[in-house]
PDB file of C-alpha atoms in Angstrom:
ATOM      1  CA  MET A   1     -31.058 -12.447 -53.529  1.00 47.00           C
ATOM      2  CA  THR A   2     -28.888 -10.168 -51.417  1.00 44.00           C
ATOM      3  CA  ALA A   3     -25.421 -11.482 -50.647  1.00 46.00           C
ATOM      4  CA  LYS A   4     -24.503 -11.649 -47.002  1.00 42.00           C
ATOM      5  CA  LYS A   5     -21.888  -9.153 -45.904  1.00 45.00           C
ATOM      6  CA  LYS A   6     -18.600 -10.654 -44.849  1.00 44.00           C
ATOM      7  CA  PRO A   7     -17.629  -9.734 -41.293  1.00 44.00           C
ATOM      8  CA  ARG A   8     -14.773  -7.240 -41.009  1.00 47.00           C
ATOM      9  CA  LYS A   9     -11.423  -8.896 -40.314  1.00 39.00           C
ATOM     10  CA  GLY A  10     -10.798  -6.474 -37.481  1.00 45.00           C
ATOM     11  CA  SER A  11     -14.167  -7.278 -35.954  1.00 48.00           C
ATOM     12  CA  ALA A  12     -13.493 -11.028 -36.129  1.00 43.00           C
ATOM     13  CA  ILE A  13     -10.116 -10.561 -34.442  1.00 43.00           C
ATOM     14  CA  GLU A  14     -11.742  -8.454 -31.733  1.00 49.00           C
ATOM     15  CA  ASP A  15     -14.353 -11.174 -31.161  1.00 49.00           C
ATOM     16  CA  VAL A  16     -11.691 -13.878 -30.847  1.00 42.00           C
ATOM     17  CA  SER A  17      -9.606 -11.682 -28.531  1.00 44.00           C
ATOM     18  CA  ALA A  18     -12.640 -11.034 -26.370  1.00 50.00           C
ATOM     19  CA  LYS A  19     -13.389 -14.761 -26.111  1.00 48.00           C
ATOM     20  CA  VAL A  20      -9.778 -15.562 -25.196  1.00 45.00           C
ATOM     21  CA  SER A  21      -9.783 -12.805 -22.595  1.00 51.00           C
ATOM     22  CA  GLU A  22     -13.058 -14.085 -21.153  1.00 52.00           C
ATOM     23  CA  ALA A  23     -11.661 -17.623 -20.935  1.00 51.00           C
ATOM     24  CA  LYS A  24      -8.616 -16.342 -19.058  1.00 53.00           C
ATOM     25  CA  GLN A  25     -10.785 -14.361 -16.680  1.00 52.00           C
ATOM     26  CA  ARG A  26     -12.977 -17.394 -15.973  1.00 56.00           C
ATOM     27  CA  ALA A  27      -9.859 -19.443 -15.235  1.00 58.00           C
ATOM     28  CA  LEU A  28      -8.789 -16.821 -12.710  1.00 57.00           C
ATOM     29  CA  ILE A  29     -12.205 -16.815 -11.061  1.00 55.00           C
ATOM     30  CA  GLN A  30     -11.948 -20.581 -10.601  1.00 56.00           C
ATOM     31  CA  ARG A  31      -8.655 -20.316  -8.727  1.00 60.00           C
ATOM     32  CA  THR A  32      -8.815 -20.704  -4.984  1.00 61.00           C
ATOM     33  CA  THR A  33      -7.711 -17.895  -2.696  1.00 63.00           C
ATOM     34  CA  GLU A  34      -4.562 -19.870  -1.890  1.00 69.00           C
ATOM     35  CA  GLU A  35      -3.748 -20.252  -5.589  1.00 72.00           C
ATOM     36  CA  ILE A  36      -4.210 -16.500  -6.072  1.00 69.00           C
ATOM     37  CA  LYS A  37      -1.753 -15.873  -3.264  1.00 70.00           C
ATOM     38  CA  GLU A  38       0.757 -18.357  -4.667  1.00 75.00           C
ATOM     39  CA  ALA A  39       0.449 -16.795  -8.135  1.00 74.00           C
ATOM     40  CA  GLN A  40       1.080 -13.381  -6.512  1.00 78.00           C
ATOM     41  CA  LEU A  41      -1.784 -11.818  -8.408  1.00 79.00           C
ATOM     42  CA  SER A  42      -2.591  -8.165  -7.891  1.00 84.00           C
ATOM     43  CA  LEU A  43      -5.746  -6.253  -8.703  1.00 83.00           C
ATOM     44  CA  PHE A  44      -3.798  -4.614 -11.517  1.00 87.00           C
ATOM     45  CA  ASP A  45      -3.125  -8.022 -13.083  1.00 84.00           C
ATOM     46  CA  LEU A  46      -6.839  -8.642 -13.300  1.00 81.00           C
ATOM     47  CA  ALA A  47      -8.342  -5.170 -13.573  1.00 87.00           C
ATOM     48  CA  PRO A  48      -5.780  -2.610 -14.750  1.00 91.00           C
ATOM     49  CA  TRP A  49      -6.550   1.105 -14.552  1.00 94.00           C
ATOM     50  CA  ASP A  50      -4.364   4.172 -15.098  1.00 95.00           C
ATOM     51  CA  ASP A  51      -3.060   6.145 -12.130  1.00 96.00           C
ATOM     52  CA  ASP A  52      -5.363   9.077 -12.871  1.00 96.00           C
ATOM     53  CA  MET A  53      -8.339   6.728 -12.770  1.00 96.00           C
ATOM     54  CA  ARG A  54     -10.059   4.771 -10.006  1.00 96.00           C
ATOM     55  CA  ALA A  55     -12.193   1.636 -10.201  1.00 94.00           C
ATOM     56  CA  MET A  56     -15.218  -0.049  -8.668  1.00 94.00           C
ATOM     57  CA  PRO A  57     -16.787  -3.509  -9.105  1.00 93.00           C
ATOM     58  CA  ASN A  58     -20.074  -3.249 -10.984  1.00 94.00           C
ATOM     59  CA  ASP A  59     -21.839  -5.259  -8.295  1.00 93.00           C
ATOM     60  CA  TYR A  60     -21.085  -2.491  -5.794  1.00 94.00           C
ATOM     61  CA  GLY A  61     -22.005   0.277  -8.237  1.00 95.00           C
ATOM     62  CA  ARG A  62     -25.449  -1.258  -8.712  1.00 95.00           C
ATOM     63  CA  SER A  63     -26.084  -1.776  -5.003  1.00 96.00           C
ATOM     64  CA  ALA A  64     -26.920   0.310  -1.935  1.00 97.00           C
ATOM     65  CA  LEU A  65     -23.633  -0.573  -0.238  1.00 96.00           C
ATOM     66  CA  PHE A  66     -22.712   3.131  -0.015  1.00 97.00           C
ATOM     67  CA  THR A  67     -25.711   5.169   1.106  1.00 97.00           C
ATOM     68  CA  VAL A  68     -26.748   8.785   0.581  1.00 96.00           C
ATOM     69  CA  ARG A  69     -28.180  10.182   3.786  1.00 92.00           C
ATOM     70  CA  ASN A  70     -28.124  13.342   5.849  1.00 86.00           C
ATOM     71  CA  LYS A  71     -24.733  13.801   7.532  1.00 86.00           C
ATOM     72  CA  ARG A  72     -26.469  14.650  10.797  1.00 86.00           C
ATOM     73  CA  GLN A  73     -28.324  11.344  10.781  1.00 89.00           C
ATOM     74  CA  LYS A  74     -26.662   8.669  12.921  1.00 92.00           C
ATOM     75  CA  ARG A  75     -25.226   5.750  11.012  1.00 95.00           C
ATOM     76  CA  MET A  76     -27.115   2.496  11.348  1.00 94.00           C
ATOM     77  CA  ALA A  77     -25.527  -0.716  12.635  1.00 96.00           C
ATOM     78  CA  TYR A  78     -26.575  -3.766  10.619  1.00 95.00           C
ATOM     79  CA  GLU A  79     -26.604  -7.482  11.306  1.00 94.00           C
ATOM     80  CA  GLN A  80     -26.758  -9.570   8.104  1.00 93.00           C
ATOM     81  CA  LYS A  81     -28.856  -6.930   6.374  1.00 95.00           C
ATOM     82  CA  ALA A  82     -29.827  -7.632   2.761  1.00 95.00           C
ATOM     83  CA  ILE A  83     -28.429  -4.734   0.721  1.00 95.00           C
ATOM     84  CA  TYR A  84     -30.518  -3.620  -2.250  1.00 96.00           C
ATOM     85  CA  HIS A  85     -29.062  -4.639  -5.621  1.00 96.00           C
ATOM     86  CA  TYR A  86     -30.399  -3.699  -9.049  1.00 95.00           C
ATOM     87  CA  ASN A  87     -30.004  -7.278 -10.297  1.00 93.00           C
ATOM     88  CA  ASN A  88     -32.377  -9.711  -8.632  1.00 91.00           C
ATOM     89  CA  ASP A  89     -29.939 -12.619  -9.003  1.00 91.00           C
ATOM     90  CA  VAL A  90     -27.219 -10.892  -6.945  1.00 93.00           C
ATOM     91  CA  LEU A  91     -27.553 -10.996  -3.164  1.00 94.00           C
ATOM     92  CA  ILE A  92     -25.397  -9.000  -0.752  1.00 94.00           C
ATOM     93  CA  THR A  93     -25.818  -9.277   3.012  1.00 95.00           C
ATOM     94  CA  PHE A  94     -23.939  -6.812   5.195  1.00 95.00           C
ATOM     95  CA  THR A  95     -22.882  -6.806   8.853  1.00 96.00           C
ATOM     96  CA  GLY A  96     -21.281  -3.650  10.236  1.00 95.00           C
ATOM     97  CA  VAL A  97     -21.769   0.090  10.550  1.00 96.00           C
ATOM     98  CA  GLU A  98     -23.487   1.794   7.614  1.00 97.00           C
ATOM     99  CA  LEU A  99     -21.110   2.944   4.869  1.00 97.00           C
ATOM    100  CA  ARG A 100     -21.788   6.218   3.092  1.00 97.00           C
ATOM    101  CA  ALA A 101     -20.913   7.674  -0.287  1.00 96.00           C
ATOM    102  CA  ASP A 102     -19.917  10.933   1.377  1.00 95.00           C
ATOM    103  CA  ASP A 103     -16.650   9.530   2.733  1.00 96.00           C
ATOM    104  CA  ASP A 104     -16.342   5.726   2.915  1.00 97.00           C
ATOM    105  CA  GLU A 105     -16.740   5.193  -0.825  1.00 97.00           C
ATOM    106  CA  LEU A 106     -13.978   7.670  -1.673  1.00 98.00           C
ATOM    107  CA  VAL A 107     -11.583   6.402   0.999  1.00 98.00           C
ATOM    108  CA  TRP A 108     -12.037   2.805  -0.156  1.00 97.00           C
ATOM    109  CA  GLN A 109     -11.406   3.680  -3.802  1.00 97.00           C
ATOM    110  CA  GLN A 110      -8.219   5.509  -2.887  1.00 97.00           C
ATOM    111  CA  VAL A 111      -6.991   2.583  -0.772  1.00 96.00           C
ATOM    112  CA  LEU A 112      -7.565   0.290  -3.766  1.00 95.00           C
ATOM    113  CA  GLU A 113      -5.369   2.642  -5.774  1.00 97.00           C
ATOM    114  CA  TYR A 114      -2.531   2.270  -3.260  1.00 96.00           C
ATOM    115  CA  ALA A 115      -2.957  -1.503  -3.226  1.00 94.00           C
ATOM    116  CA  LYS A 116      -3.581  -2.247  -6.905  1.00 92.00           C
ATOM    117  CA  ARG A 117      -0.014  -3.269  -7.829  1.00 91.00           C
ATOM    118  CA  PHE A 118       0.663  -5.292  -4.693  1.00 90.00           C
ATOM    119  CA  THR A 119      -0.184  -8.976  -4.350  1.00 87.00           C
ATOM    120  CA  VAL A 120      -3.706  -9.158  -2.977  1.00 82.00           C
ATOM    121  CA  GLY A 121      -3.498  -9.649   0.781  1.00 81.00           C
ATOM    122  CA  GLU A 122      -0.005  -8.131   1.051  1.00 89.00           C
ATOM    123  CA  PRO A 123       0.348  -5.190   3.499  1.00 93.00           C
ATOM    124  CA  VAL A 124       0.221  -1.728   1.932  1.00 94.00           C
ATOM    125  CA  TYR A 125       1.541   1.377   3.700  1.00 95.00           C
ATOM    126  CA  PHE A 126       0.587   5.018   3.221  1.00 96.00           C
ATOM    127  CA  SER A 127       0.505   8.139   5.363  1.00 94.00           C
ATOM    128  CA  MET A 128      -2.691   9.841   6.480  1.00 92.00           C
ATOM    129  CA  TYR A 129      -1.316  13.030   4.928  1.00 92.00           C
ATOM    130  CA  GLN A 130      -0.989  11.240   1.583  1.00 95.00           C
ATOM    131  CA  LEU A 131      -4.542   9.891   1.855  1.00 95.00           C
ATOM    132  CA  LEU A 132      -6.045  13.309   2.622  1.00 95.00           C
ATOM    133  CA  THR A 133      -4.082  14.883  -0.212  1.00 96.00           C
ATOM    134  CA  ASP A 134      -5.263  12.284  -2.726  1.00 97.00           C
ATOM    135  CA  LEU A 135      -8.856  12.716  -1.539  1.00 97.00           C
ATOM    136  CA  ASP A 136      -8.459  16.490  -1.872  1.00 96.00           C
ATOM    137  CA  TRP A 137      -9.554  16.886   1.746  1.00 96.00           C
ATOM    138  CA  PRO A 138      -8.218  19.652   4.022  1.00 95.00           C
ATOM    139  CA  ILE A 139      -5.131  18.747   6.057  1.00 92.00           C
ATOM    140  CA  ASN A 140      -6.307  19.187   9.647  1.00 91.00           C
ATOM    141  CA  GLY A 141      -7.241  17.178  12.729  1.00 89.00           C
ATOM    142  CA  HIS A 142     -10.926  16.897  11.841  1.00 93.00           C
ATOM    143  CA  TYR A 143     -10.197  15.257   8.501  1.00 93.00           C
ATOM    144  CA  TYR A 144      -7.474  13.033   9.955  1.00 91.00           C
ATOM    145  CA  ASP A 145     -10.112  11.713  12.386  1.00 92.00           C
ATOM    146  CA  LYS A 146     -12.687  11.459   9.578  1.00 94.00           C
ATOM    147  CA  ALA A 147     -10.337   9.381   7.424  1.00 94.00           C
ATOM    148  CA  GLU A 148      -9.335   7.090  10.292  1.00 94.00           C
ATOM    149  CA  ALA A 149     -12.982   6.529  11.257  1.00 95.00           C
ATOM    150  CA  SER A 150     -13.761   5.633   7.655  1.00 96.00           C
ATOM    151  CA  LEU A 151     -10.873   3.159   7.442  1.00 96.00           C
ATOM    152  CA  THR A 152     -12.109   1.558  10.665  1.00 95.00           C
ATOM    153  CA  ARG A 153     -15.648   1.166   9.279  1.00 96.00           C
ATOM    154  CA  LEU A 154     -14.305  -0.276   6.025  1.00 96.00           C
ATOM    155  CA  GLN A 155     -12.403  -2.896   8.021  1.00 94.00           C
ATOM    156  CA  ALA A 156     -15.059  -3.659  10.634  1.00 92.00           C
ATOM    157  CA  ASN A 157     -17.626  -5.236   8.324  1.00 92.00           C
ATOM    158  CA  ALA A 158     -18.413  -8.551   6.711  1.00 92.00           C
ATOM    159  CA  MET A 159     -20.383  -9.330   3.578  1.00 92.00           C
ATOM    160  CA  GLN A 160     -21.721 -12.355   1.826  1.00 90.00           C
ATOM    161  CA  VAL A 161     -21.994 -11.886  -1.935  1.00 91.00           C
ATOM    162  CA  THR A 162     -23.908 -14.406  -4.044  1.00 89.00           C
ATOM    163  CA  SER A 163     -23.799 -14.106  -7.828  1.00 86.00           C
ATOM    164  CA  PRO A 164     -24.368 -16.471 -10.774  1.00 83.00           C
ATOM    165  CA  ARG A 165     -20.928 -15.364 -11.994  1.00 79.00           C
ATOM    166  CA  PHE A 166     -18.828 -16.664  -9.089  1.00 76.00           C
ATOM    167  CA  GLY A 167     -21.230 -18.371  -6.683  1.00 80.00           C
ATOM    168  CA  LEU A 168     -20.857 -17.469  -2.993  1.00 81.00           C
ATOM    169  CA  LEU A 169     -18.171 -15.233  -1.511  1.00 81.00           C
ATOM    170  CA  ASP A 170     -18.334 -15.554   2.251  1.00 78.00           C
ATOM    171  CA  SER A 171     -17.062 -13.073   4.880  1.00 80.00           C
ATOM    172  CA  VAL A 172     -15.757 -10.460   2.452  1.00 84.00           C
ATOM    173  CA  SER A 173     -14.529  -7.183   3.960  1.00 89.00           C
ATOM    174  CA  LEU A 174     -13.838  -4.017   2.005  1.00 92.00           C
ATOM    175  CA  ILE A 175     -10.570  -3.820   3.947  1.00 93.00           C
ATOM    176  CA  ASP A 176      -9.283  -7.009   5.542  1.00 91.00           C
ATOM    177  CA  LYS A 177      -6.941  -5.439   8.110  1.00 91.00           C
ATOM    178  CA  PHE A 178      -6.142  -1.884   9.167  1.00 94.00           C
ATOM    179  CA  LYS A 179      -4.016  -0.278  11.844  1.00 93.00           C
ATOM    180  CA  ILE A 180      -1.852   2.794  12.364  1.00 90.00           C
ATOM    181  CA  VAL A 181       1.782   2.038  13.134  1.00 87.00           C
ATOM    182  CA  ASN A 182       4.022   4.500  15.002  1.00 84.00           C
ATOM    183  CA  ARG A 183       0.954   6.488  16.007  1.00 82.00           C
ATOM    184  CA  GLY A 184       1.718   9.940  17.381  1.00 74.00           C
ATOM    185  CA  THR A 185       5.071  10.238  15.625  1.00 76.00           C
ATOM    186  CA  LYS A 186       6.217  11.790  12.355  1.00 74.00           C
ATOM    187  CA  LYS A 187       6.674   8.246  11.033  1.00 79.00           C
ATOM    188  CA  ALA A 188       3.019   7.298  11.618  1.00 81.00           C
ATOM    189  CA  MET A 189       1.714   5.198   8.734  1.00 92.00           C
ATOM    190  CA  CYS A 190      -1.500   3.363   7.870  1.00 95.00           C
ATOM    191  CA  ARG A 191      -1.058  -0.370   7.330  1.00 95.00           C
ATOM    192  CA  VAL A 192      -3.815  -1.924   5.238  1.00 95.00           C
ATOM    193  CA  GLU A 193      -4.475  -5.321   3.687  1.00 92.00           C
ATOM    194  CA  ILE A 194      -7.091  -5.860   0.980  1.00 90.00           C
ATOM    195  CA  ASP A 195      -9.291  -8.939   1.281  1.00 87.00           C
ATOM    196  CA  GLN A 196      -7.969 -11.566  -1.130  1.00 83.00           C
ATOM    197  CA  LYS A 197     -11.509 -12.432  -2.214  1.00 83.00           C
ATOM    198  CA  MET A 198     -11.933  -8.888  -3.560  1.00 85.00           C
ATOM    199  CA  ILE A 199     -10.215 -10.032  -6.735  1.00 82.00           C
ATOM    200  CA  TYR A 200     -13.275 -12.109  -7.692  1.00 83.00           C
ATOM    201  CA  LEU A 201     -15.507  -9.035  -7.786  1.00 87.00           C
ATOM    202  CA  PHE A 202     -13.274  -7.414 -10.417  1.00 87.00           C
ATOM    203  CA  ALA A 203     -12.693 -10.564 -12.494  1.00 79.00           C
ATOM    204  CA  GLY A 204     -14.063 -10.822 -16.010  1.00 78.00           C
ATOM    205  CA  ASP A 205     -14.022  -7.062 -16.655  1.00 84.00           C
ATOM    206  CA  HIS A 206     -16.947  -6.626 -14.276  1.00 88.00           C
ATOM    207  CA  TYR A 207     -15.677  -3.285 -13.048  1.00 92.00           C
ATOM    208  CA  THR A 208     -15.833   0.382 -14.033  1.00 93.00           C
ATOM    209  CA  LYS A 209     -12.977   2.868 -14.461  1.00 94.00           C
ATOM    210  CA  PHE A 210     -13.420   6.628 -14.109  1.00 95.00           C
ATOM    211  CA  VAL A 211     -11.443   9.881 -13.973  1.00 96.00           C
ATOM    212  CA  TRP A 212     -10.616  10.477 -10.317  1.00 97.00           C
ATOM    213  CA  SER A 213     -10.211  14.278 -10.455  1.00 96.00           C
ATOM    214  CA  LYS A 214     -13.770  14.630 -11.791  1.00 97.00           C
ATOM    215  CA  TYR A 215     -15.392  11.852  -9.803  1.00 97.00           C
ATOM    216  CA  ARG A 216     -14.208  12.878  -6.332  1.00 96.00           C
ATOM    217  CA  LYS A 217     -15.623  16.409  -6.777  1.00 97.00           C
ATOM    218  CA  LEU A 218     -19.176  15.145  -7.300  1.00 98.00           C
ATOM    219  CA  ARG A 219     -21.762  15.280  -4.527  1.00 97.00           C
ATOM    220  CA  PRO A 220     -22.590  11.854  -3.028  1.00 97.00           C
ATOM    221  CA  ILE A 221     -25.957  11.526  -4.807  1.00 98.00           C
ATOM    222  CA  THR A 222     -24.322  12.407  -8.132  1.00 98.00           C
ATOM    223  CA  ARG A 223     -21.522   9.888  -7.624  1.00 98.00           C
ATOM    224  CA  ARG A 224     -24.009   7.148  -6.848  1.00 98.00           C
ATOM    225  CA  LEU A 225     -25.883   8.002 -10.043  1.00 98.00           C
ATOM    226  CA  PHE A 226     -22.644   7.756 -11.989  1.00 97.00           C
ATOM    227  CA  ASP A 227     -21.735   4.461 -10.254  1.00 97.00           C
ATOM    228  CA  TYR A 228     -24.883   2.888 -11.625  1.00 96.00           C
ATOM    229  CA  LEU A 229     -24.838   4.459 -15.092  1.00 96.00           C
ATOM    230  CA  ALA A 230     -21.142   3.717 -15.675  1.00 94.00           C
ATOM    231  CA  SER A 231     -21.635   0.043 -14.802  1.00 93.00           C
ATOM    232  CA  HIS A 232     -23.587  -0.369 -18.073  1.00 92.00           C
ATOM    233  CA  ARG A 233     -22.237   0.145 -21.583  1.00 87.00           C
ATOM    234  CA  GLU A 234     -25.696   1.321 -22.648  1.00 87.00           C
ATOM    235  CA  PRO A 235     -27.712   2.230 -19.553  1.00 89.00           C
ATOM    236  CA  TYR A 236     -31.402   1.403 -19.656  1.00 89.00           C
ATOM    237  CA  PRO A 237     -33.801   4.033 -18.290  1.00 94.00           C
ATOM    238  CA  LEU A 238     -33.636   3.927 -14.497  1.00 96.00           C
ATOM    239  CA  LYS A 239     -36.767   4.469 -12.423  1.00 97.00           C
ATOM    240  CA  LEU A 240     -36.487   7.255  -9.854  1.00 97.00           C
ATOM    241  CA  GLU A 241     -37.673   4.885  -7.146  1.00 97.00           C
ATOM    242  CA  THR A 242     -35.046   2.303  -8.130  1.00 97.00           C
ATOM    243  CA  PHE A 243     -32.369   4.989  -7.957  1.00 98.00           C
ATOM    244  CA  ARG A 244     -33.592   5.933  -4.477  1.00 97.00           C
ATOM    245  CA  LEU A 245     -33.162   2.308  -3.393  1.00 97.00           C
ATOM    246  CA  ILE A 246     -29.642   2.200  -4.877  1.00 97.00           C
ATOM    247  CA  CYS A 247     -28.813   5.287  -2.809  1.00 97.00           C
ATOM    248  CA  GLY A 248     -30.295   3.751   0.339  1.00 94.00           C
ATOM    249  CA  SER A 249     -32.129   7.053   0.731  1.00 93.00           C
ATOM    250  CA  GLU A 250     -34.970   7.431   3.205  1.00 89.00           C
ATOM    251  CA  SER A 251     -36.511  10.337   1.296  1.00 86.00           C
ATOM    252  CA  GLU A 252     -40.292   9.972   1.444  1.00 84.00           C
ATOM    253  CA  ARG A 253     -41.337  12.871  -0.801  1.00 91.00           C
ATOM    254  CA  ALA A 254     -41.330  11.803  -4.443  1.00 92.00           C
ATOM    255  CA  ALA A 255     -41.326  15.401  -5.723  1.00 94.00           C
ATOM    256  CA  LYS A 256     -38.295  16.333  -3.628  1.00 95.00           C
ATOM    257  CA  TRP A 257     -36.398  13.208  -4.684  1.00 96.00           C
ATOM    258  CA  LYS A 258     -37.158  13.967  -8.329  1.00 97.00           C
ATOM    259  CA  GLU A 259     -35.800  17.500  -7.923  1.00 97.00           C
ATOM    260  CA  GLN A 260     -32.647  16.223  -6.187  1.00 97.00           C
ATOM    261  CA  THR A 261     -32.138  13.714  -8.993  1.00 98.00           C
ATOM    262  CA  LYS A 262     -32.538  16.408 -11.652  1.00 98.00           C
ATOM    263  CA  GLU A 263     -29.826  18.432  -9.915  1.00 98.00           C
ATOM    264  CA  ALA A 264     -27.593  15.339  -9.827  1.00 98.00           C
ATOM    265  CA  CYS A 265     -28.182  14.777 -13.551  1.00 98.00           C
ATOM    266  CA  LYS A 266     -27.137  18.349 -14.338  1.00 98.00           C
ATOM    267  CA  GLU A 267     -24.021  18.103 -12.178  1.00 98.00           C
ATOM    268  CA  LEU A 268     -23.038  14.799 -13.772  1.00 97.00           C
ATOM    269  CA  THR A 269     -23.556  16.139 -17.299  1.00 97.00           C
ATOM    270  CA  ASP A 270     -21.528  19.262 -16.479  1.00 97.00           C
ATOM    271  CA  SER A 271     -18.684  17.109 -15.137  1.00 96.00           C
ATOM    272  CA  GLY A 272     -18.146  15.514 -18.553  1.00 94.00           C
ATOM    273  CA  LEU A 273     -18.176  11.989 -17.131  1.00 95.00           C
ATOM    274  CA  VAL A 274     -21.244  11.307 -19.289  1.00 94.00           C
ATOM    275  CA  SER A 275     -22.394  13.037 -22.469  1.00 94.00           C
ATOM    276  CA  SER A 276     -25.826  13.750 -21.053  1.00 95.00           C
ATOM    277  CA  THR A 277     -28.234  12.507 -18.405  1.00 96.00           C
ATOM    278  CA  TRP A 278     -31.704  13.767 -17.593  1.00 97.00           C
ATOM    279  CA  VAL A 279     -35.044  12.984 -15.938  1.00 97.00           C
ATOM    280  CA  ASN A 280     -38.125  12.445 -18.057  1.00 96.00           C
ATOM    281  CA  GLY A 281     -41.315  11.437 -16.277  1.00 94.00           C
ATOM    282  CA  ASP A 282     -40.420   8.935 -13.573  1.00 95.00           C
ATOM    283  CA  SER A 283     -37.171   7.702 -15.150  1.00 96.00           C
ATOM    284  CA  ILE A 284     -33.538   8.738 -15.603  1.00 97.00           C
ATOM    285  CA  TYR A 285     -31.989   8.565 -19.080  1.00 96.00           C
ATOM    286  CA  CYS A 286     -28.329   8.712 -20.040  1.00 95.00           C
ATOM    287  CA  GLU A 287     -26.019   8.993 -23.022  1.00 90.00           C
ATOM    288  CA  ARG A 288     -22.600   7.650 -22.058  1.00 85.00           C
ATOM    289  CA  ALA A 289     -19.420   9.522 -22.933  1.00 75.00           C
ATOM    290  CA  GLU A 290     -16.959   7.693 -25.190  1.00 66.00           C
ATOM    291  CA  GLN A 291     -14.309   7.831 -22.498  1.00 55.00           C
ATOM    292  CA  ILE A 292     -15.368   7.732 -18.823  1.00 48.00           C
TER     293      ILE A 292
END
């Protein structure tokens, strides 16, 4: 009879630590928005990430919230539109102007970086010059207008998010409030407030961290591929058609979409954000990097 192996002490400690951490996270999820405000919790308290990293809730990474479409195509305006999500038990409905991975996704992630150490719901100030610099966008009038338009879209929307993890989050905006103060002067600043309910989407380690300098250089389709893959510790094969839905793409030619996805896989592998990703048949496969 073979004796059972004793579990490693380190492994047992890790298991206990994980359970304690999970219990704490669940307690935070159960707090009301008012309690979160009174406790002066920040995103960093709940979901810390280094300053050279950025972060995204897994529920957004697995959804078609940020679309990949032709820049020349006019953005759609939605009224309580059901947004595609990879998990059938998560429902997101969206009201507002279509958000795209090309610009809105990056702007939102950078705003979260500015806000992460402030109490959720507290005003955060930054200059448009600072935002463009951190996005690695050119400093000119076109990109100032592009950034301001993106901030406006991120504020002028409302979502309902239903998940078995936290129930129903009603009227969630990616940015709760936004305005430019002292417009037209050298002291012009953006004033932004993050929706207090955003904290629930990050709670329980249900978010992904990634290296900003690599991530922001990726093409939109490649970033959306990474969003999905990075939201899983061990990504299952992803059907090409499912990936198309996650991108919100209107591509109708399967062969062309497959070719675009192969190019995205190569770009993502070359970036070093994953060890390797490739297309085989009608599915995408991935080997995660140890550190993303």
